[in-house]
């Protein structure tokens, strides 16, 4: 979360709703935001499409029937709380639930209901209503951050699944609200912003540089409408600004008629086609694959503009990372103190190897498959024949993710506070006991005795409305164990749905050759899940010495998570300084 100056805003004090919208979008599309704060993979419209796809794959035998009910349960919950679908649907939710939630109802009946729903909320229609509601709530005289947040998140998901790239949306957001020459006069500017995403896909030509050896495959390139060129004299565009020259031993490859929403998406589509060619060629020539330089020219035929490509952040790199000095220290500690018995150590290192393969791959499909195998292989085998494999994976992983969920949010919030105003944050935390700043912030959030400091901090946020809203949310969570328990219960349900979605996407890639449009978001999720498990095993198996096997790590974490839930479930319980210390302690 980053605060950006408001030099181009004429009246930020009367444009609170739009400013919150801008700050929220900025965080949603920042590469290194926590996955909790990034766009969801699905909205109600997309869940309908997913449900129909699952039914189709069940009929083909690629997916097992029990998977369908979980998708339908998620769809029903989304329909109940989605303000966009409430405006669009003419079918009563009670009637929808009576069919979709009924385990005895035939799949054919459920399919018909989902088809009827989708007819009313298909993605382009959903987008239009989403924009109308956003415009209304942002132009309202009232401040309703909750509604703006809900509508903005669903809109972000919609844009990504319509084909807009994260990079493009992020760049447009920052330029429009902070860096371009246009002025922001007030909340009504939201209409100008939303209009940016109202056009049809553009047609692009992409020009890459290849080794001359690809000329041996000219016939194959021709069949994919890829033209190999010795020079760019025949290209009808002004390329003079870009100095895009090839060296000896290179040739140009020109991919035409690429339909995409923006330049980044256009390049991605072109490279996906080249990846297919490269894979096919490798079947016939194992020692050397065709390669191309990432640097390329992208010609937009809608406005005849030409751009030089920019490097895209690999989905595997969109995560929290340690600074080099700390990373090297932790690696040294790990290798010198890690105490797993040989068999567990071999399992751990094999999972780490698969994690490394995913890191070094640019292919979404390879990343997804390697991460899934890495996660599945590190989980101990189930001793319950009645539990399905996917159910066992969910039950095994969830304790790792739940145990430190809110502590992780507080740690990130603490970093956001220091990035915003280090001096103010230090003054607020002065006098609050705790081993580190995160524990001090948690006590600031939770304890009644720090109400004066909370009021001072809220006043200091001024026009950083996103940080203020995050603070209020965490204050609510930490105001009582019951609120935290409710949040963890909801988080567990969402994680279960997402792991199932990752599993289905993996099956689609393997069995159907289809890669869902939201795969990149799923890669970030499964990467985060795998890191949480592996980091926890490292923690327990090195300095603390609490476990010597992976089986013990999973059992210990499950027990500690159960103890946390039990503690939070005590009727009438409240947080005090000691309980906050325990929450952030060695668990």
PDB file of C-alpha atoms in Angstrom, residues 433-581:
ATOM      1  CA  UNK A 433       5.114  -2.927  25.098  1.00  0.00           C
ATOM      2  CA  UNK A 434       6.029  -5.680  22.683  1.00  0.00           C
ATOM      3  CA  UNK A 435       8.979  -7.596  21.237  1.00  0.00           C
ATOM      4  CA  UNK A 436       8.475  -6.027  17.820  1.00  0.00           C
ATOM      5  CA  UNK A 437       6.433  -3.384  16.023  1.00  0.00           C
ATOM      6  CA  UNK A 438       3.789  -5.860  14.811  1.00  0.00           C
ATOM      7  CA  UNK A 439       2.934  -6.897  18.360  1.00  0.00           C
ATOM      8  CA  UNK A 440       2.745  -3.241  19.398  1.00  0.00           C
ATOM      9  CA  UNK A 441       0.369  -2.497  16.511  1.00  0.00           C
ATOM     10  CA  UNK A 442      -1.778  -5.499  17.444  1.00  0.00           C
ATOM     11  CA  UNK A 443      -2.097  -4.169  20.985  1.00  0.00           C
ATOM     12  CA  UNK A 444      -2.909  -0.719  19.620  1.00  0.00           C
ATOM     13  CA  UNK A 445      -5.718  -2.345  17.607  1.00  0.00           C
ATOM     14  CA  UNK A 446      -7.043  -4.558  20.394  1.00  0.00           C
ATOM     15  CA  UNK A 447      -6.722  -2.932  23.812  1.00  0.00           C
ATOM     16  CA  UNK A 448      -9.162  -0.342  25.175  1.00  0.00           C
ATOM     17  CA  UNK A 449      -6.384   1.446  27.025  1.00  0.00           C
ATOM     18  CA  UNK A 450      -4.954   2.661  23.708  1.00  0.00           C
ATOM     19  CA  UNK A 451      -8.130   4.379  22.510  1.00  0.00           C
ATOM     20  CA  UNK A 452      -6.464   7.848  22.735  1.00  0.00           C
ATOM     21  CA  UNK A 453      -3.612   6.715  20.473  1.00  0.00           C
ATOM     22  CA  UNK A 454      -6.098   5.245  17.998  1.00  0.00           C
ATOM     23  CA  UNK A 455      -7.911   8.585  17.753  1.00  0.00           C
ATOM     24  CA  UNK A 456      -4.642  10.408  17.132  1.00  0.00           C
ATOM     25  CA  UNK A 457      -3.676   7.944  14.398  1.00  0.00           C
ATOM     26  CA  UNK A 458      -7.049   8.142  12.649  1.00  0.00           C
ATOM     27  CA  UNK A 459      -6.782  11.935  12.561  1.00  0.00           C
ATOM     28  CA  UNK A 460      -3.246  11.679  11.152  1.00  0.00           C
ATOM     29  CA  UNK A 461      -4.330   9.538   8.189  1.00  0.00           C
ATOM     30  CA  UNK A 462      -6.081  12.586   6.663  1.00  0.00           C
ATOM     31  CA  UNK A 463      -6.722  11.768   2.981  1.00  0.00           C
ATOM     32  CA  UNK A 464      -5.098   8.324   3.015  1.00  0.00           C
ATOM     33  CA  UNK A 465      -8.545   6.724   3.154  1.00  0.00           C
ATOM     34  CA  UNK A 466      -7.435   3.197   2.245  1.00  0.00           C
ATOM     35  CA  UNK A 467      -5.013   3.013   5.166  1.00  0.00           C
ATOM     36  CA  UNK A 468      -7.684   4.430   7.477  1.00  0.00           C
ATOM     37  CA  UNK A 469     -10.234   1.874   6.265  1.00  0.00           C
ATOM     38  CA  UNK A 470      -7.742  -0.975   6.762  1.00  0.00           C
ATOM     39  CA  UNK A 471      -7.049   0.270  10.278  1.00  0.00           C
ATOM     40  CA  UNK A 472     -10.762   0.322  11.118  1.00  0.00           C
ATOM     41  CA  UNK A 473     -11.194  -3.219   9.765  1.00  0.00           C
ATOM     42  CA  UNK A 474      -8.303  -4.608  11.821  1.00  0.00           C
ATOM     43  CA  UNK A 475      -9.560  -2.754  14.908  1.00  0.00           C
ATOM     44  CA  UNK A 476     -12.861  -4.587  14.431  1.00  0.00           C
ATOM     45  CA  UNK A 477     -11.161  -7.980  14.056  1.00  0.00           C
ATOM     46  CA  UNK A 478      -8.962  -7.467  17.113  1.00  0.00           C
ATOM     47  CA  UNK A 479     -11.746  -5.955  19.219  1.00  0.00           C
ATOM     48  CA  UNK A 480     -12.895  -9.429  20.303  1.00  0.00           C
ATOM     49  CA  UNK A 481     -11.879 -13.103  19.922  1.00  0.00           C
ATOM     50  CA  UNK A 482     -15.353 -13.772  18.469  1.00  0.00           C
ATOM     51  CA  UNK A 483     -14.757 -11.376  15.576  1.00  0.00           C
ATOM     52  CA  UNK A 484     -11.417 -13.010  14.850  1.00  0.00           C
ATOM     53  CA  UNK A 485     -12.996 -16.470  15.022  1.00  0.00           C
ATOM     54  CA  UNK A 486     -15.724 -15.434  12.576  1.00  0.00           C
ATOM     55  CA  UNK A 487     -13.068 -14.097  10.215  1.00  0.00           C
ATOM     56  CA  UNK A 488     -11.011 -17.299  10.393  1.00  0.00           C
ATOM     57  CA  UNK A 489     -14.114 -19.404   9.748  1.00  0.00           C
ATOM     58  CA  UNK A 490     -14.836 -17.393   6.611  1.00  0.00           C
ATOM     59  CA  UNK A 491     -11.179 -17.527   5.562  1.00  0.00           C
ATOM     60  CA  UNK A 492     -11.112 -21.320   5.928  1.00  0.00           C
ATOM     61  CA  UNK A 493     -14.167 -21.655   3.677  1.00  0.00           C
ATOM     62  CA  UNK A 494     -12.686 -19.362   1.003  1.00  0.00           C
ATOM     63  CA  UNK A 495      -9.349 -21.171   1.075  1.00  0.00           C
ATOM     64  CA  UNK A 496     -11.130 -24.508   0.605  1.00  0.00           C
ATOM     65  CA  UNK A 497     -12.982 -23.179  -2.419  1.00  0.00           C
ATOM     66  CA  UNK A 498      -9.794 -21.762  -3.894  1.00  0.00           C
ATOM     67  CA  UNK A 499      -7.772 -24.966  -3.430  1.00  0.00           C
ATOM     68  CA  UNK A 500     -10.550 -26.866  -5.194  1.00  0.00           C
ATOM     69  CA  UNK A 501     -10.476 -24.281  -7.996  1.00  0.00           C
ATOM     70  CA  UNK A 502      -6.706 -24.717  -8.334  1.00  0.00           C
ATOM     71  CA  UNK A 503      -7.208 -28.493  -8.456  1.00  0.00           C
ATOM     72  CA  UNK A 504      -9.863 -28.175 -11.168  1.00  0.00           C
ATOM     73  CA  UNK A 505      -7.657 -25.815 -13.180  1.00  0.00           C
ATOM     74  CA  UNK A 506      -4.828 -28.319 -12.889  1.00  0.00           C
ATOM     75  CA  UNK A 507      -7.125 -31.071 -14.160  1.00  0.00           C
ATOM     76  CA  UNK A 508      -8.323 -28.923 -17.063  1.00  0.00           C
ATOM     77  CA  UNK A 509      -4.739 -28.184 -18.108  1.00  0.00           C
ATOM     78  CA  UNK A 510      -3.776 -31.872 -17.929  1.00  0.00           C
ATOM     79  CA  UNK A 511      -6.891 -33.567 -19.295  1.00  0.00           C
ATOM     80  CA  UNK A 512      -8.523 -30.963 -21.545  1.00  0.00           C
ATOM     81  CA  UNK A 513      -5.605 -28.799 -22.630  1.00  0.00           C
ATOM     82  CA  UNK A 514      -7.537 -25.721 -21.461  1.00  0.00           C
ATOM     83  CA  UNK A 515      -5.943 -22.958 -19.412  1.00  0.00           C
ATOM     84  CA  UNK A 516      -8.526 -20.839 -17.511  1.00  0.00           C
ATOM     85  CA  UNK A 517      -8.311 -17.051 -17.954  1.00  0.00           C
ATOM     86  CA  UNK A 518      -7.718 -16.595 -14.212  1.00  0.00           C
ATOM     87  CA  UNK A 519      -4.804 -19.082 -14.012  1.00  0.00           C
ATOM     88  CA  UNK A 520      -2.241 -16.412 -13.160  1.00  0.00           C
ATOM     89  CA  UNK A 521      -4.197 -15.443 -10.034  1.00  0.00           C
ATOM     90  CA  UNK A 522      -4.400 -19.114  -9.043  1.00  0.00           C
ATOM     91  CA  UNK A 523      -0.634 -19.459  -9.457  1.00  0.00           C
ATOM     92  CA  UNK A 524      -0.111 -16.618  -6.997  1.00  0.00           C
ATOM     93  CA  UNK A 525      -2.482 -18.327  -4.551  1.00  0.00           C
ATOM     94  CA  UNK A 526      -0.956 -21.801  -4.693  1.00  0.00           C
ATOM     95  CA  UNK A 527       2.536 -20.303  -4.526  1.00  0.00           C
ATOM     96  CA  UNK A 528       1.516 -18.481  -1.355  1.00  0.00           C
ATOM     97  CA  UNK A 529       0.014 -21.668   0.119  1.00  0.00           C
ATOM     98  CA  UNK A 530       3.126 -23.723  -0.654  1.00  0.00           C
ATOM     99  CA  UNK A 531       5.437 -21.064   0.814  1.00  0.00           C
ATOM    100  CA  UNK A 532       3.340 -20.952   4.000  1.00  0.00           C
ATOM    101  CA  UNK A 533       3.678 -24.725   4.454  1.00  0.00           C
ATOM    102  CA  UNK A 534       7.401 -24.875   3.649  1.00  0.00           C
ATOM    103  CA  UNK A 535       8.292 -21.847   5.794  1.00  0.00           C
ATOM    104  CA  UNK A 536       6.404 -23.353   8.716  1.00  0.00           C
ATOM    105  CA  UNK A 537       8.256 -26.657   8.356  1.00  0.00           C
ATOM    106  CA  UNK A 538      11.571 -24.776   8.246  1.00  0.00           C
ATOM    107  CA  UNK A 539      10.608 -22.843  11.375  1.00  0.00           C
ATOM    108  CA  UNK A 540       9.614 -25.956  13.308  1.00  0.00           C
ATOM    109  CA  UNK A 541      12.520 -28.073  12.101  1.00  0.00           C
ATOM    110  CA  UNK A 542      15.393 -25.658  12.641  1.00  0.00           C
ATOM    111  CA  UNK A 543      15.649 -23.207  15.509  1.00  0.00           C
ATOM    112  CA  UNK A 544      12.759 -24.526  17.598  1.00  0.00           C
ATOM    113  CA  UNK A 545      13.604 -28.189  17.046  1.00  0.00           C
ATOM    114  CA  UNK A 546       9.992 -29.104  17.736  1.00  0.00           C
ATOM    115  CA  UNK A 547       9.724 -31.674  14.960  1.00  0.00           C
ATOM    116  CA  UNK A 548      11.988 -34.118  13.137  1.00  0.00           C
ATOM    117  CA  UNK A 549       9.593 -35.235  10.410  1.00  0.00           C
ATOM    118  CA  UNK A 550       7.142 -33.682   7.987  1.00  0.00           C
ATOM    119  CA  UNK A 551       4.350 -35.786   9.517  1.00  0.00           C
ATOM    120  CA  UNK A 552       5.097 -34.202  12.886  1.00  0.00           C
ATOM    121  CA  UNK A 553       5.073 -30.715  11.345  1.00  0.00           C
ATOM    122  CA  UNK A 554       1.573 -31.230   9.952  1.00  0.00           C
ATOM    123  CA  UNK A 555       0.263 -32.800  13.141  1.00  0.00           C
ATOM    124  CA  UNK A 556       1.784 -30.097  15.354  1.00  0.00           C
ATOM    125  CA  UNK A 557       0.367 -27.300  13.180  1.00  0.00           C
ATOM    126  CA  UNK A 558      -3.071 -28.916  13.165  1.00  0.00           C
ATOM    127  CA  UNK A 559      -3.024 -29.172  16.967  1.00  0.00           C
ATOM    128  CA  UNK A 560      -1.889 -25.548  17.380  1.00  0.00           C
ATOM    129  CA  UNK A 561      -4.614 -24.340  15.017  1.00  0.00           C
ATOM    130  CA  UNK A 562      -7.226 -26.324  16.976  1.00  0.00           C
ATOM    131  CA  UNK A 563      -5.954 -24.764  20.213  1.00  0.00           C
ATOM    132  CA  UNK A 564      -6.228 -21.293  18.673  1.00  0.00           C
ATOM    133  CA  UNK A 565      -9.828 -21.933  17.593  1.00  0.00           C
ATOM    134  CA  UNK A 566     -10.633 -23.313  21.039  1.00  0.00           C
ATOM    135  CA  UNK A 567      -9.158 -20.232  22.737  1.00  0.00           C
ATOM    136  CA  UNK A 568     -11.075 -17.837  20.473  1.00  0.00           C
ATOM    137  CA  UNK A 569     -14.300 -19.808  21.044  1.00  0.00           C
ATOM    138  CA  UNK A 570     -14.460 -19.178  24.810  1.00  0.00           C
ATOM    139  CA  UNK A 571     -17.709 -17.334  25.438  1.00  0.00           C
ATOM    140  CA  UNK A 572     -17.246 -13.757  26.600  1.00  0.00           C
ATOM    141  CA  UNK A 573     -13.441 -13.859  26.124  1.00  0.00           C
ATOM    142  CA  UNK A 574     -11.536 -10.628  25.513  1.00  0.00           C
ATOM    143  CA  UNK A 575      -8.026  -9.776  24.374  1.00  0.00           C
ATOM    144  CA  UNK A 576      -5.425  -8.464  26.794  1.00  0.00           C
ATOM    145  CA  UNK A 577      -1.708  -7.790  26.466  1.00  0.00           C
ATOM    146  CA  UNK A 578      -0.766 -11.347  27.388  1.00  0.00           C
ATOM    147  CA  UNK A 579      -3.138 -12.970  24.873  1.00  0.00           C
ATOM    148  CA  UNK A 580      -1.843 -10.699  22.091  1.00  0.00           C
ATOM    149  CA  UNK A 581       1.725 -11.726  22.949  1.00  0.00           C
TER     150      UNK A 581
END
